[in-house]
PDB file of C-alpha atoms and ligand atoms in Angstrom:
ATOM      1  CA  MET A   1      23.263 -92.701-102.771  1.00 81.00           C
ATOM      2  CA  THR A   2      26.462 -90.704-102.712  1.00 93.00           C
ATOM      3  CA  LEU A   3      27.949 -87.779-104.579  1.00 95.00           C
ATOM      4  CA  ALA A   4      30.345 -90.252-106.243  1.00 96.00           C
ATOM      5  CA  GLN A   5      27.396 -92.243-107.644  1.00 96.00           C
ATOM      6  CA  TRP A   6      25.565 -89.123-108.792  1.00 97.00           C
ATOM      7  CA  THR A   7      28.756 -87.942-110.486  1.00 97.00           C
ATOM      8  CA  GLU A   8      29.252 -91.298-112.195  1.00 97.00           C
ATOM      9  CA  VAL A   9      25.711 -91.127-113.591  1.00 97.00           C
ATOM     10  CA  ASP A  10      26.249 -87.513-114.724  1.00 97.00           C
ATOM     11  CA  ASP A  11      29.461 -88.635-116.434  1.00 96.00           C
ATOM     12  CA  TYR A  12      27.608 -91.489-118.150  1.00 97.00           C
ATOM     13  CA  PHE A  13      24.903 -89.247-119.592  1.00 97.00           C
ATOM     14  CA  ASN A  14      27.280 -86.394-120.358  1.00 96.00           C
ATOM     15  CA  GLY A  15      29.603 -88.808-122.171  1.00 96.00           C
ATOM     16  CA  LEU A  16      26.783 -89.876-124.479  1.00 97.00           C
ATOM     17  CA  LEU A  17      24.558 -86.801-124.699  1.00 97.00           C
ATOM     18  CA  VAL A  18      26.742 -83.757-124.085  1.00 96.00           C
ATOM     19  CA  GLY A  19      30.294 -84.766-124.944  1.00 89.00           C
ATOM     20  CA  PRO A  20      33.532 -82.857-124.733  1.00 94.00           C
ATOM     21  CA  ASP A  21      33.399 -79.263-125.919  1.00 97.00           C
ATOM     22  CA  GLU A  22      36.541 -77.243-126.464  1.00 97.00           C
ATOM     23  CA  ALA A  23      35.166 -73.829-125.530  1.00 98.00           C
ATOM     24  CA  LEU A  24      33.159 -74.995-122.529  1.00 98.00           C
ATOM     25  CA  ASP A  25      35.949 -77.194-121.195  1.00 97.00           C
ATOM     26  CA  ALA A  26      38.405 -74.317-121.635  1.00 98.00           C
ATOM     27  CA  ALA A  27      35.998 -71.994-119.788  1.00 98.00           C
ATOM     28  CA  VAL A  28      35.940 -74.299-116.771  1.00 98.00           C
ATOM     29  CA  GLU A  29      39.731 -74.688-116.876  1.00 98.00           C
ATOM     30  CA  ALA A  30      40.266 -70.932-117.104  1.00 98.00           C
ATOM     31  CA  GLY A  31      37.905 -70.390-114.172  1.00 98.00           C
ATOM     32  CA  ASP A  32      39.764 -72.959-112.082  1.00 98.00           C
ATOM     33  CA  GLY A  33      43.089 -71.422-113.099  1.00 98.00           C
ATOM     34  CA  ALA A  34      41.922 -67.944-112.103  1.00 98.00           C
ATOM     35  CA  GLY A  35      40.704 -69.207-108.731  1.00 98.00           C
ATOM     36  CA  LEU A  36      36.974 -68.814-109.438  1.00 98.00           C
ATOM     37  CA  PRO A  37      34.737 -71.000-107.259  1.00 98.00           C
ATOM     38  CA  ALA A  38      33.538 -74.076-109.172  1.00 96.00           C
ATOM     39  CA  ILE A  39      29.890 -73.133-108.763  1.00 97.00           C
ATOM     40  CA  GLN A  40      28.921 -73.017-112.422  1.00 97.00           C
ATOM     41  CA  VAL A  41      26.090 -75.293-113.523  1.00 97.00           C
ATOM     42  CA  ALA A  42      27.024 -78.866-114.439  1.00 96.00           C
ATOM     43  CA  ALA A  43      27.366 -79.750-118.125  1.00 97.00           C
ATOM     44  CA  ASN A  44      23.998 -81.530-118.282  1.00 97.00           C
ATOM     45  CA  GLN A  45      22.360 -78.563-116.542  1.00 97.00           C
ATOM     46  CA  GLY A  46      23.991 -76.189-119.020  1.00 98.00           C
ATOM     47  CA  LYS A  47      22.598 -78.330-121.826  1.00 98.00           C
ATOM     48  CA  LEU A  48      19.170 -78.172-120.168  1.00 98.00           C
ATOM     49  CA  LEU A  49      19.368 -74.362-120.139  1.00 98.00           C
ATOM     50  CA  ASN A  50      20.331 -74.484-123.810  1.00 98.00           C
ATOM     51  CA  LEU A  51      17.397 -76.761-124.660  1.00 98.00           C
ATOM     52  CA  LEU A  52      14.930 -74.652-122.682  1.00 98.00           C
ATOM     53  CA  ALA A  53      16.079 -71.487-124.454  1.00 98.00           C
ATOM     54  CA  ARG A  54      15.736 -73.255-127.816  1.00 98.00           C
ATOM     55  CA  LEU A  55      12.280 -74.575-126.923  1.00 98.00           C
ATOM     56  CA  GLN A  56      11.369 -71.001-126.082  1.00 97.00           C
ATOM     57  CA  GLY A  57      12.593 -69.863-129.503  1.00 98.00           C
ATOM     58  CA  ALA A  58      14.496 -67.288-127.451  1.00 98.00           C
ATOM     59  CA  ARG A  59      16.191 -64.353-129.138  1.00 98.00           C
ATOM     60  CA  THR A  60      17.081 -62.527-125.937  1.00 98.00           C
ATOM     61  CA  VAL A  61      18.307 -63.814-122.585  1.00 98.00           C
ATOM     62  CA  LEU A  62      18.980 -62.019-119.317  1.00 98.00           C
ATOM     63  CA  GLU A  63      21.344 -63.815-116.946  1.00 99.00           C
ATOM     64  CA  ILE A  64      21.866 -62.652-113.371  1.00 98.00           C
ATOM     65  CA  GLY A  65      25.181 -64.129-112.167  1.00 98.00           C
ATOM     66  CA  THR A  66      27.857 -64.705-114.825  1.00 98.00           C
ATOM     67  CA  LEU A  67      30.836 -66.150-112.904  1.00 98.00           C
ATOM     68  CA  GLY A  68      33.195 -67.349-115.693  1.00 98.00           C
ATOM     69  CA  GLY A  69      30.508 -67.349-118.379  1.00 98.00           C
ATOM     70  CA  TYR A  70      29.927 -71.111-118.497  1.00 98.00           C
ATOM     71  CA  SER A  71      26.113 -71.004-118.418  1.00 98.00           C
ATOM     72  CA  THR A  72      26.290 -67.828-120.519  1.00 98.00           C
ATOM     73  CA  ILE A  73      27.945 -69.803-123.330  1.00 98.00           C
ATOM     74  CA  TRP A  74      25.297 -72.522-123.150  1.00 98.00           C
ATOM     75  CA  LEU A  75      22.523 -69.921-123.309  1.00 98.00           C
ATOM     76  CA  ALA A  76      24.170 -67.825-126.033  1.00 98.00           C
ATOM     77  CA  ARG A  77      24.545 -70.893-128.242  1.00 98.00           C
ATOM     78  CA  ALA A  78      20.777 -71.395-128.143  1.00 98.00           C
ATOM     79  CA  LEU A  79      20.092 -68.080-129.862  1.00 98.00           C
ATOM     80  CA  PRO A  80      19.763 -67.230-133.537  1.00 97.00           C
ATOM     81  CA  GLU A  81      22.428 -65.081-135.188  1.00 92.00           C
ATOM     82  CA  SER A  82      20.758 -61.832-134.195  1.00 94.00           C
ATOM     83  CA  GLY A  83      20.267 -63.010-130.594  1.00 98.00           C
ATOM     84  CA  LYS A  84      21.603 -61.331-127.480  1.00 98.00           C
ATOM     85  CA  VAL A  85      22.489 -62.366-123.927  1.00 98.00           C
ATOM     86  CA  VAL A  86      22.879 -59.675-121.307  1.00 98.00           C
ATOM     87  CA  THR A  87      24.658 -61.124-118.284  1.00 98.00           C
ATOM     88  CA  LEU A  88      25.189 -59.364-114.960  1.00 98.00           C
ATOM     89  CA  GLU A  89      28.219 -59.928-112.707  1.00 98.00           C
ATOM     90  CA  ALA A  90      29.228 -58.091-109.538  1.00 98.00           C
ATOM     91  CA  ASP A  91      32.880 -59.135-109.488  1.00 98.00           C
ATOM     92  CA  PRO A  92      35.041 -57.374-112.113  1.00 98.00           C
ATOM     93  CA  ALA A  93      37.729 -60.098-111.958  1.00 98.00           C
ATOM     94  CA  TYR A  94      35.136 -62.826-112.654  1.00 98.00           C
ATOM     95  CA  ALA A  95      33.721 -60.728-115.486  1.00 98.00           C
ATOM     96  CA  GLU A  96      37.176 -60.525-117.085  1.00 98.00           C
ATOM     97  CA  VAL A  97      37.507 -64.318-117.004  1.00 98.00           C
ATOM     98  CA  ALA A  98      34.019 -64.580-118.499  1.00 98.00           C
ATOM     99  CA  ARG A  99      34.886 -62.068-121.233  1.00 98.00           C
ATOM    100  CA  ALA A 100      37.884 -64.153-122.327  1.00 98.00           C
ATOM    101  CA  ASN A 101      35.879 -67.394-122.188  1.00 98.00           C
ATOM    102  CA  ILE A 102      33.023 -65.924-124.204  1.00 98.00           C
ATOM    103  CA  GLU A 103      35.418 -64.512-126.776  1.00 98.00           C
ATOM    104  CA  ARG A 104      37.182 -67.881-127.097  1.00 98.00           C
ATOM    105  CA  ALA A 105      33.761 -69.445-127.696  1.00 98.00           C
ATOM    106  CA  GLY A 106      33.197 -67.018-130.581  1.00 98.00           C
ATOM    107  CA  LEU A 107      30.271 -65.356-128.808  1.00 98.00           C
ATOM    108  CA  ALA A 108      31.649 -61.888-128.061  1.00 98.00           C
ATOM    109  CA  ASP A 109      29.107 -60.308-130.430  1.00 97.00           C
ATOM    110  CA  VAL A 110      26.201 -62.138-128.818  1.00 98.00           C
ATOM    111  CA  VAL A 111      26.964 -61.508-125.141  1.00 98.00           C
ATOM    112  CA  GLU A 112      27.060 -58.251-123.239  1.00 98.00           C
ATOM    113  CA  ILE A 113      28.520 -58.442-119.737  1.00 98.00           C
ATOM    114  CA  ARG A 114      27.452 -55.706-117.339  1.00 98.00           C
ATOM    115  CA  VAL A 115      29.662 -55.381-114.297  1.00 98.00           C
ATOM    116  CA  GLY A 116      28.193 -54.252-111.001  1.00 98.00           C
ATOM    117  CA  ARG A 117      25.674 -55.353-108.393  1.00 98.00           C
ATOM    118  CA  ALA A 118      22.643 -56.605-110.269  1.00 98.00           C
ATOM    119  CA  LEU A 119      20.351 -54.443-108.174  1.00 98.00           C
ATOM    120  CA  ASP A 120      22.208 -51.463-109.674  1.00 98.00           C
ATOM    121  CA  THR A 121      22.530 -52.753-113.231  1.00 98.00           C
ATOM    122  CA  LEU A 122      18.939 -54.041-113.540  1.00 98.00           C
ATOM    123  CA  PRO A 123      17.376 -50.566-113.153  1.00 98.00           C
ATOM    124  CA  GLU A 124      19.919 -49.248-115.668  1.00 98.00           C
ATOM    125  CA  LEU A 125      18.915 -51.939-118.148  1.00 98.00           C
ATOM    126  CA  ALA A 126      15.252 -51.090-117.707  1.00 97.00           C
ATOM    127  CA  ALA A 127      15.907 -47.342-117.998  1.00 98.00           C
ATOM    128  CA  GLN A 128      17.807 -47.940-121.218  1.00 97.00           C
ATOM    129  CA  GLY A 129      14.787 -49.732-122.670  1.00 97.00           C
ATOM    130  CA  HIS A 130      16.201 -53.282-122.688  1.00 97.00           C
ATOM    131  CA  GLY A 131      13.746 -56.143-122.714  1.00 94.00           C
ATOM    132  CA  PRO A 132      11.420 -57.803-122.765  1.00 98.00           C
ATOM    133  CA  PHE A 133      13.731 -60.798-122.500  1.00 98.00           C
ATOM    134  CA  ASP A 134      12.520 -64.215-123.668  1.00 98.00           C
ATOM    135  CA  VAL A 135      14.422 -66.077-120.940  1.00 98.00           C
ATOM    136  CA  VAL A 136      15.761 -64.912-117.575  1.00 98.00           C
ATOM    137  CA  PHE A 137      18.239 -67.092-115.679  1.00 98.00           C
ATOM    138  CA  ILE A 138      18.591 -66.107-112.012  1.00 98.00           C
ATOM    139  CA  ASP A 139      21.817 -67.489-110.537  1.00 98.00           C
ATOM    140  CA  ALA A 140      23.494 -64.910-108.295  1.00 98.00           C
ATOM    141  CA  ASP A 141      23.202 -63.979-104.590  1.00 98.00           C
ATOM    142  CA  LYS A 142      20.177 -65.910-103.323  1.00 98.00           C
ATOM    143  CA  PRO A 143      19.086 -63.395-100.637  1.00 98.00           C
ATOM    144  CA  SER A 144      18.293 -61.007-103.518  1.00 98.00           C
ATOM    145  CA  ASN A 145      16.104 -63.534-105.371  1.00 98.00           C
ATOM    146  CA  PRO A 146      12.859 -61.784-104.322  1.00 98.00           C
ATOM    147  CA  ASP A 147      14.167 -58.531-105.865  1.00 98.00           C
ATOM    148  CA  TYR A 148      15.387 -60.406-108.933  1.00 98.00           C
ATOM    149  CA  LEU A 149      11.892 -61.792-109.376  1.00 98.00           C
ATOM    150  CA  ALA A 150      10.420 -58.287-109.322  1.00 98.00           C
ATOM    151  CA  TRP A 151      12.930 -57.152-111.961  1.00 98.00           C
ATOM    152  CA  SER A 152      12.350 -60.286-114.020  1.00 98.00           C
ATOM    153  CA  LEU A 153       8.636 -59.507-114.135  1.00 98.00           C
ATOM    154  CA  LYS A 154       9.402 -55.971-115.314  1.00 98.00           C
ATOM    155  CA  LEU A 155      11.801 -57.206-117.975  1.00 98.00           C
ATOM    156  CA  THR A 156       9.748 -60.048-119.488  1.00 98.00           C
ATOM    157  CA  ARG A 157       6.471 -60.506-121.410  1.00 98.00           C
ATOM    158  CA  PRO A 158       3.748 -63.156-121.507  1.00 98.00           C
ATOM    159  CA  GLY A 159       5.450 -66.263-122.881  1.00 98.00           C
ATOM    160  CA  SER A 160       8.844 -65.552-121.294  1.00 98.00           C
ATOM    161  CA  LEU A 161      10.497 -68.157-119.099  1.00 98.00           C
ATOM    162  CA  ILE A 162      12.146 -67.373-115.758  1.00 98.00           C
ATOM    163  CA  ILE A 163      14.576 -70.000-114.463  1.00 98.00           C
ATOM    164  CA  ALA A 164      16.193 -69.911-111.014  1.00 98.00           C
ATOM    165  CA  ASP A 165      19.019 -72.181-109.898  1.00 98.00           C
ATOM    166  CA  ASN A 166      19.821 -73.565-106.435  1.00 97.00           C
ATOM    167  CA  VAL A 167      16.315 -73.493-105.001  1.00 98.00           C
ATOM    168  CA  VAL A 168      16.661 -76.700-102.952  1.00 97.00           C
ATOM    169  CA  ARG A 169      19.946 -76.102-101.116  1.00 96.00           C
ATOM    170  CA  ASP A 170      20.537 -79.659 -99.837  1.00 96.00           C
ATOM    171  CA  GLY A 171      16.862 -79.782 -98.849  1.00 96.00           C
ATOM    172  CA  GLU A 172      17.165 -76.835 -96.459  1.00 96.00           C
ATOM    173  CA  VAL A 173      14.492 -74.964 -98.415  1.00 98.00           C
ATOM    174  CA  VAL A 174      11.831 -76.686 -96.303  1.00 97.00           C
ATOM    175  CA  ASP A 175      13.287 -75.296 -93.054  1.00 97.00           C
ATOM    176  CA  GLY A 176      11.240 -72.189 -92.319  1.00 97.00           C
ATOM    177  CA  ALA A 177      13.334 -71.546 -89.204  1.00 98.00           C
ATOM    178  CA  SER A 178      16.616 -71.554 -91.114  1.00 97.00           C
ATOM    179  CA  GLU A 179      18.874 -68.654 -90.250  1.00 97.00           C
ATOM    180  CA  ASP A 180      20.654 -68.929 -93.588  1.00 98.00           C
ATOM    181  CA  PRO A 181      19.760 -65.809 -95.618  1.00 98.00           C
ATOM    182  CA  LYS A 182      20.199 -67.831 -98.828  1.00 98.00           C
ATOM    183  CA  VAL A 183      17.554 -70.307 -97.695  1.00 98.00           C
ATOM    184  CA  GLN A 184      15.260 -67.479 -96.633  1.00 98.00           C
ATOM    185  CA  GLY A 185      15.849 -65.724 -99.972  1.00 98.00           C
ATOM    186  CA  VAL A 186      14.856 -68.838-101.880  1.00 98.00           C
ATOM    187  CA  ARG A 187      11.811 -69.427 -99.634  1.00 98.00           C
ATOM    188  CA  ARG A 188      10.572 -65.858-100.072  1.00 98.00           C
ATOM    189  CA  PHE A 189      11.226 -66.083-103.807  1.00 98.00           C
ATOM    190  CA  THR A 190       9.160 -69.288-103.991  1.00 98.00           C
ATOM    191  CA  GLU A 191       6.293 -67.729-102.018  1.00 98.00           C
ATOM    192  CA  LEU A 192       6.311 -64.692-104.312  1.00 98.00           C
ATOM    193  CA  VAL A 193       6.295 -66.888-107.428  1.00 98.00           C
ATOM    194  CA  ALA A 194       3.395 -68.881-105.966  1.00 98.00           C
ATOM    195  CA  ALA A 195       1.429 -65.709-105.203  1.00 98.00           C
ATOM    196  CA  GLU A 196       2.108 -64.034-108.548  1.00 98.00           C
ATOM    197  CA  PRO A 197      -1.018 -64.345-110.698  1.00 97.00           C
ATOM    198  CA  THR A 198       0.877 -63.803-113.954  1.00 97.00           C
ATOM    199  CA  LEU A 199       3.218 -66.785-113.395  1.00 98.00           C
ATOM    200  CA  THR A 200       2.779 -70.525-113.486  1.00 98.00           C
ATOM    201  CA  ALA A 201       5.728 -72.475-112.135  1.00 98.00           C
ATOM    202  CA  THR A 202       7.251 -75.694-110.977  1.00 98.00           C
ATOM    203  CA  ALA A 203      10.448 -76.711-109.191  1.00 98.00           C
ATOM    204  CA  LEU A 204      12.514 -79.872-109.565  1.00 98.00           C
ATOM    205  CA  GLN A 205      15.019 -81.404-107.183  1.00 97.00           C
ATOM    206  CA  THR A 206      18.268 -82.414-108.845  1.00 96.00           C
ATOM    207  CA  VAL A 207      21.204 -84.593-107.832  1.00 97.00           C
ATOM    208  CA  GLY A 208      24.487 -84.894-109.689  1.00 96.00           C
ATOM    209  CA  SER A 209      28.108 -83.851-109.723  1.00 95.00           C
ATOM    210  CA  LYS A 210      27.085 -80.557-108.103  1.00 94.00           C
ATOM    211  CA  GLY A 211      25.345 -82.277-105.191  1.00 96.00           C
ATOM    212  CA  TYR A 212      21.683 -81.997-104.170  1.00 97.00           C
ATOM    213  CA  ASP A 213      19.864 -78.903-105.332  1.00 97.00           C
ATOM    214  CA  GLY A 214      17.134 -77.843-107.740  1.00 98.00           C
ATOM    215  CA  LEU A 215      15.736 -75.602-110.422  1.00 98.00           C
ATOM    216  CA  MET A 216      12.614 -73.440-110.521  1.00 98.00           C
ATOM    217  CA  MET A 217      10.957 -72.694-113.851  1.00 98.00           C
ATOM    218  CA  ALA A 218       8.222 -70.088-114.141  1.00 98.00           C
ATOM    219  CA  LEU A 219       6.333 -69.250-117.305  1.00 98.00           C
ATOM    220  CA  VAL A 220       5.015 -65.714-117.584  1.00 98.00           C
ATOM    221  CA  THR A 221       1.368 -66.184-118.573  1.00 97.00           C
ATOM    222  CA  GLY A 222       0.313 -62.603-118.056  1.00 90.00           C
ATOM    223  CA  GLN A 223      -3.107 -64.011-117.179  1.00 78.00           C
ATOM    224  CA  ALA A 224      -5.220 -64.665-114.104  1.00 66.00           C
ATOM    225  CA  PRO A 225      -4.711 -68.053-112.392  1.00 59.00           C
ATOM    226  CA  GLU A 226      -8.014 -69.617-113.541  1.00 59.00           C
ATOM    227  CA  SER A 227      -6.856 -69.425-117.157  1.00 51.00           C
ATOM    228  CA  ARG A 228      -3.344 -70.820-116.538  1.00 51.00           C
TER     229      ARG A 228
HETATM  230  C1  SAM B 301      26.544 -69.414-108.998  1.00 77.55           C
HETATM  231  S1  SAM B 301      27.565 -68.162-109.690  1.00 77.55           S
HETATM  232  C2  SAM B 301      26.967 -68.061-111.356  1.00 77.55           C
HETATM  233  C3  SAM B 301      27.278 -69.282-112.141  1.00 77.55           C
HETATM  234  C4  SAM B 301      26.977 -69.147-113.617  1.00 77.55           C
HETATM  235  N1  SAM B 301      25.585 -68.761-113.834  1.00 77.55           N
HETATM  236  C5  SAM B 301      27.222 -70.481-114.299  1.00 77.55           C
HETATM  237  O1  SAM B 301      26.433 -71.413-114.060  1.00 77.55           O
HETATM  238  O2  SAM B 301      28.196 -70.605-115.051  1.00 77.55           O
HETATM  239  C6  SAM B 301      26.931 -66.693-108.983  1.00 77.55           C
HETATM  240  C7  SAM B 301      27.594 -65.450-109.508  1.00 77.55           C
HETATM  241  O3  SAM B 301      26.817 -64.335-109.086  1.00 77.55           O
HETATM  242  C8  SAM B 301      27.687 -63.281-108.784  1.00 77.55           C
HETATM  243  N2  SAM B 301      27.000 -62.354-107.881  1.00 77.55           N
HETATM  244  C9  SAM B 301      26.855 -62.444-106.533  1.00 77.55           C
HETATM  245  N3  SAM B 301      26.174 -61.398-106.066  1.00 77.55           N
HETATM  246  C10 SAM B 301      25.886 -60.627-107.138  1.00 77.55           C
HETATM  247  C11 SAM B 301      25.185 -59.406-107.287  1.00 77.55           C
HETATM  248  N4  SAM B 301      24.664 -58.757-106.244  1.00 77.55           N
HETATM  249  N5  SAM B 301      25.060 -58.891-108.518  1.00 77.55           N
HETATM  250  C12 SAM B 301      25.594 -59.548-109.607  1.00 77.55           C
HETATM  251  N6  SAM B 301      26.261 -60.709-109.508  1.00 77.55           N
HETATM  252  C13 SAM B 301      26.405 -61.236-108.292  1.00 77.55           C
HETATM  253  C14 SAM B 301      28.882 -63.962-108.148  1.00 77.55           C
HETATM  254  O4  SAM B 301      30.030 -63.119-108.177  1.00 77.55           O
HETATM  255  C15 SAM B 301      28.997 -65.215-108.983  1.00 77.55           C
HETATM  256  O5  SAM B 301      29.879 -65.010-110.048  1.00 77.55           O
END
């Protein structure tokens, strides 16, 4: 199987199940035009995030890693009128692109972008009394995933869903000797999720237009493992 085949299959399903979308397509175009890396989730993955947030009945979402706001728009659209997404982005230029994209999508009142390293903005959020969030989407610098897990646990409640992207990394996640700090970040994150008694989780490998990677989903149970 090749990337071309995976992309063709993504295109097939997206053509029937996702479809063109003015605001989302414009967000990708604006990101490309501004020179942002094309590392946003694929359309069918964005739709999955949207469906998961809706299944959760989410009113509040915390996103770590905004880029141009593509996944932010998918998540924000899942929320009721009074809902709120707080999204964290380190790069001020990316955040500006995201701001314009989110405004064009009519979601400026729903989304708050906080600019700065997430390990600085997360403690601020907590100190300001934000949370608990119904959904957390972790999609930023992978070496920090273990810290993002700790903050996610502080900023959620039993019943919340924590989602992490890019946990497979072309299969490298199984290489314990990897010298790639992203791989090690994802491995440590996975071990911490596995050891956390208040979480129950799974991870799925994915292929598609974005290559070979995967998603972790962890439900906050708030309970001991035997009652999961
Ligand atoms: C994979 S992209 C996010 C893609 C986005 N979630 C989407 O699917 O549309 C990762 C983003 O995390 C940001 N980032 C990297 N390190 C960060 C940090 N320490 N704090 C906050 N954001 C960070 C990057 O600048 C980049 O925009």
